[in-house]
């Protein structure tokens, strides 16, 4: 299996509300067949009805209940950019679940959640390289790497 | 907020088990600070302890309970590639929650879940463009696009 992701689909309970939230963040997408597609760099973020998504995956649907177990992150180029995005997210109606603060790795990050509780980290990490197009390249963690079995 | 995703972090209950699962899919990453980082195209997929991830996001942790409300997808170039990846996922210990079958949009797709129930769709969609590097470009849905408010 190739080492890449093509789409992230966020199950939502109110498509219009979620579309408006992401548009308030400045995103622009296309709606077709009650689904919203956002081109997001070299992949896409999709909004779709949560129950339909569960059925599509062959999984029993369940109401959102606390932490979903997955987070998304957008890395930025400075602490100021982190503050700016969190301000935009708050103004759009997002909940700031963790205010921006210094991180143990020498960066700066905070979190917001969207109307369905999907968690986004907004981070500045000086150890990660961001290309002009936003592509992220992990460092060679080198000697910090823990040997495993 | 820029329209891109830098990282997807999957909360896991047993890091070694999850790392082995993704390695059995053919992925190779780096482990540092009890976290596994996989470069995945222009972004990264990260495995981290579920409770630590919840705490990092400022969210109450909760045991995984059914559908998380998010799915990931990898788009491929043919129906045969979809079958191949699902076979690899099954052999790695993944659960096939939806066997591959034709889709309403003229494609072919199935789903598997990883050891923590994170759902991956594996899909061939002739309407989506995949670059040589796997980058996905959405079509202009054009006249199919539904006008919204």
XYZ file of C-alpha atoms in Angstrom:
298
model
C 0.000 0.000 0.000
C 1.451 3.339 -1.008
C 2.315 5.701 1.808
C -0.161 8.486 1.167
C -3.717 9.686 1.888
C -6.084 10.878 -0.849
C -9.104 12.002 1.113
C -10.146 12.749 4.676
C -13.911 12.560 5.057
C -15.449 14.263 8.066
C -18.843 12.932 9.091
C -21.147 15.859 9.853
C -24.635 16.182 11.259
C -25.561 19.372 9.371
C -23.843 19.804 6.028
C -24.792 23.462 5.552
C -23.549 24.377 9.024
C -20.246 22.606 8.458
C -19.782 24.067 5.002
C -20.378 27.543 6.412
C -17.843 26.905 9.161
C -15.091 25.899 6.742
C -15.991 28.770 4.420
C -15.667 31.119 7.385
C -12.122 29.776 7.765
C -11.549 30.881 4.197
C -11.921 27.512 2.487
C -13.705 27.152 -0.825
C -15.123 23.878 -2.103
C -17.659 22.289 -4.384
C -20.923 20.730 -3.301
C -22.280 17.787 -5.233
C -24.650 15.006 -4.211
C -24.973 16.446 -0.683
C -21.225 16.231 -0.251
C -18.715 19.076 -0.056
C -15.247 18.561 -1.535
C -12.360 20.865 -0.607
C -9.102 20.534 -2.498
C -6.500 20.573 0.281
C -2.998 20.598 -1.106
C -2.293 17.260 -2.759
C -5.424 15.688 -1.291
C -9.014 16.553 -0.449
C -11.089 17.117 2.664
C -14.698 16.029 2.265
C -17.804 16.778 4.345
C -20.541 14.137 4.264
C -23.462 13.079 6.395
C -22.162 11.127 9.358
C -24.696 8.301 9.123
C -24.180 7.899 5.385
C -20.432 7.816 5.916
C -20.742 5.117 8.569
C -22.986 3.056 6.305
C -20.579 3.528 3.413
C -17.762 2.191 5.575
C -19.831 -0.770 6.697
C -19.686 0.423 10.297
C -22.483 0.873 12.820
C -23.261 4.537 13.146
C -23.191 6.131 16.547
C -23.725 9.631 17.776
C -20.544 11.592 18.282
C -19.384 10.892 21.829
C -16.355 12.786 23.014
C -12.962 12.290 21.464
C -13.073 10.607 18.058
C -9.534 9.285 18.349
C -8.210 11.183 15.330
C -6.892 14.705 15.003
C -5.919 16.747 11.988
C -3.186 19.339 12.056
C -2.168 22.284 10.012
C 1.414 23.378 10.455
C 2.303 27.005 9.946
C 5.426 29.110 9.682
C 5.353 31.157 12.870
C 3.707 31.543 16.247
C 1.851 34.560 14.922
C 0.262 32.482 12.182
C -0.935 30.000 14.806
C -2.570 32.801 16.776
C -4.156 34.182 13.615
C -5.707 30.857 12.560
C -7.057 30.181 16.038
C -8.622 33.650 16.054
C -10.277 32.951 12.714
C -11.505 29.582 13.978
C -12.964 31.170 17.115
C -14.690 33.876 15.073
C -16.117 31.154 12.814
C -17.720 29.491 15.824
C -15.067 26.876 16.534
C -14.351 25.887 20.117
C -10.797 26.517 21.282
C -10.192 23.302 23.200
C -6.574 24.134 23.900
C -5.285 27.688 23.745
C -2.025 28.161 21.899
C 1.037 27.652 24.062
C 4.657 26.596 23.820
C 5.175 22.872 23.199
C 7.793 20.512 24.590
C 9.460 20.256 21.159
C 10.183 23.958 20.997
C 7.115 24.859 18.985
C 3.797 26.537 19.599
C 0.360 25.022 19.103
C -3.309 25.063 20.003
C -6.455 23.198 19.036
C -9.936 24.033 17.871
C -12.896 21.815 17.090
C -15.358 22.208 14.237
C -19.154 22.075 14.699
C -19.092 18.254 14.928
C -16.176 18.159 17.330
C -13.531 17.215 14.775
C -10.257 18.378 16.295
C -7.715 20.493 14.437
C -4.312 21.292 15.830
C -2.740 24.485 14.569
C 1.002 24.330 15.080
C 4.342 25.922 14.499
C 7.068 23.289 14.664
C 10.512 24.605 13.750
C 11.714 21.031 13.168
C 9.286 20.312 10.330
C 9.910 21.722 6.859
C 7.040 23.402 5.016
C 7.385 23.941 1.289
C 6.092 27.034 -0.468
C 2.966 25.025 -1.329
C 2.543 23.940 2.285
C 3.832 20.420 1.731
C 5.254 19.054 4.979
C 8.482 17.070 5.078
C 9.387 15.235 8.256
C 12.938 15.592 9.530
C 15.321 12.668 9.879
C 14.830 12.244 13.607
C 18.243 10.607 13.571
C 19.814 9.843 16.892
C 16.547 10.639 18.629
C 15.014 7.673 16.893
C 14.143 4.822 19.175
C 15.077 1.432 17.864
C 12.190 -0.976 17.799
C 11.820 -4.633 17.168
C -6.639 29.381 7.110
C -4.841 27.726 4.240
C -6.662 24.883 2.555
C -4.386 21.981 3.441
C -3.661 19.337 6.089
C -0.181 18.729 7.474
C -0.707 15.757 9.775
C -3.318 13.141 10.561
C -2.761 11.679 14.014
C -4.378 8.348 14.784
C -4.933 7.658 18.461
C -3.887 4.074 19.215
C -4.132 1.824 22.239
C -0.989 -0.233 21.509
C 1.698 1.627 19.592
C 3.766 -1.469 18.731
C 0.721 -3.317 17.416
C -0.304 -0.372 15.258
C 3.201 0.205 13.970
C 3.433 -3.455 12.995
C 0.100 -3.228 11.210
C 1.165 -0.258 9.075
C 4.545 -1.841 8.434
C 2.734 -4.970 7.248
C 0.984 -2.691 4.733
C 4.437 -1.747 3.522
C 4.734 1.613 5.284
C 8.005 2.730 6.839
C 8.261 5.386 9.511
C 10.322 6.744 12.341
C 9.598 6.263 16.015
C 10.544 8.995 18.435
C 9.156 9.835 21.874
C 6.659 6.948 21.717
C 5.245 8.370 18.511
C 5.518 6.948 14.991
C 5.734 9.362 12.068
C 5.050 8.190 8.513
C 5.776 10.571 5.656
C 2.649 10.261 3.483
C 3.014 12.216 0.282
C 3.007 15.919 1.083
C 1.901 15.312 4.664
C 2.405 12.865 7.514
C 0.387 10.190 9.281
C 1.246 9.867 12.951
C 0.496 7.132 15.497
C 0.267 8.239 19.122
C -1.292 6.992 22.315
C -5.011 7.716 22.242
C -5.230 9.118 25.772
C -2.193 11.347 25.269
C -3.653 12.609 22.014
C -6.963 13.439 23.684
C -5.150 15.273 26.469
C -3.026 17.139 23.944
C -6.185 18.297 22.182
C -7.777 19.366 25.450
C -10.560 16.840 25.003
C -11.915 14.257 27.434
C -10.595 10.868 26.474
C -13.023 8.059 25.891
C -12.628 4.489 24.831
C -13.152 3.888 21.141
C -16.871 3.262 20.641
C -17.982 2.358 17.165
C -17.667 4.757 14.287
C -15.262 7.620 14.934
C -16.928 9.917 12.430
C -13.873 10.277 10.200
C -12.582 8.098 7.407
C -9.356 8.214 5.438
C -9.138 7.128 1.833
C -6.443 6.090 -0.541
C -7.338 6.391 -4.197
C -5.723 4.032 -6.666
C -5.479 3.673 -10.424
C -7.518 0.542 -11.110
C -9.949 -1.943 -9.628
C -7.130 -4.466 -9.436
C -5.092 -2.153 -7.234
C -8.069 -1.822 -4.884
C -8.325 -5.604 -4.588
C -4.581 -5.855 -4.021
C -4.516 -3.319 -1.176
C -7.522 -4.867 0.547
C -5.800 -8.264 0.352
C -2.674 -6.814 1.927
C -4.775 -5.160 4.646
C -6.575 -8.412 5.400
C -3.290 -10.306 5.572
C -1.952 -7.648 7.949
C -4.839 -8.297 10.313
C -7.166 -5.521 9.199
C -10.912 -6.085 9.227
C -12.619 -5.751 5.854
C -15.709 -3.823 6.893
C -16.944 -3.417 3.344
C -15.772 -5.705 0.564
C -14.801 -4.004 -2.659
C -17.693 -3.407 -5.011
C -18.811 -1.062 -7.752
C -19.821 2.408 -6.547
C -22.625 4.687 -7.708
C -20.106 7.082 -9.277
C -18.715 4.458 -11.610
C -15.806 3.499 -9.441
C -14.857 0.592 -7.215
C -14.107 0.712 -3.504
C -13.943 -1.146 -0.214
C -13.010 -0.387 3.377
C -10.756 -1.868 6.012
C -10.158 -0.869 9.618
C -6.842 -0.834 11.438
C -6.329 -2.371 14.907
C -8.005 0.614 16.594
C -10.929 0.703 14.201
C -9.693 3.647 12.132
C -11.440 3.266 8.791
C -9.632 3.386 5.455
C -11.443 3.417 2.158
C -9.497 2.028 -0.780
C -10.971 3.354 -3.988
C -10.695 3.615 -7.727
C -12.562 6.714 -8.934
C -12.127 7.386 -12.654
C -13.280 10.986 -12.114
C -10.409 11.933 -9.800
C -6.947 12.615 -11.192
C -3.941 11.004 -9.519
C -0.509 12.407 -10.293
C 2.566 10.226 -10.672
C 3.355 11.031 -7.027
C -0.155 10.093 -5.934
C -1.348 13.672 -5.514
C -5.111 13.833 -5.961
C -6.790 16.615 -7.906
C -10.542 16.989 -7.689
C -12.444 17.479 -10.923
C -14.493 20.566 -11.665
C -17.824 19.042 -10.826
C -19.277 21.699 -13.103
C -22.913 21.347 -13.987
C -23.298 18.669 -11.357
C -22.525 21.284 -8.737
C -25.426 22.212 -6.531
C -25.799 25.890 -5.890
C -25.899 26.719 -2.211
C -26.633 29.797 -0.230
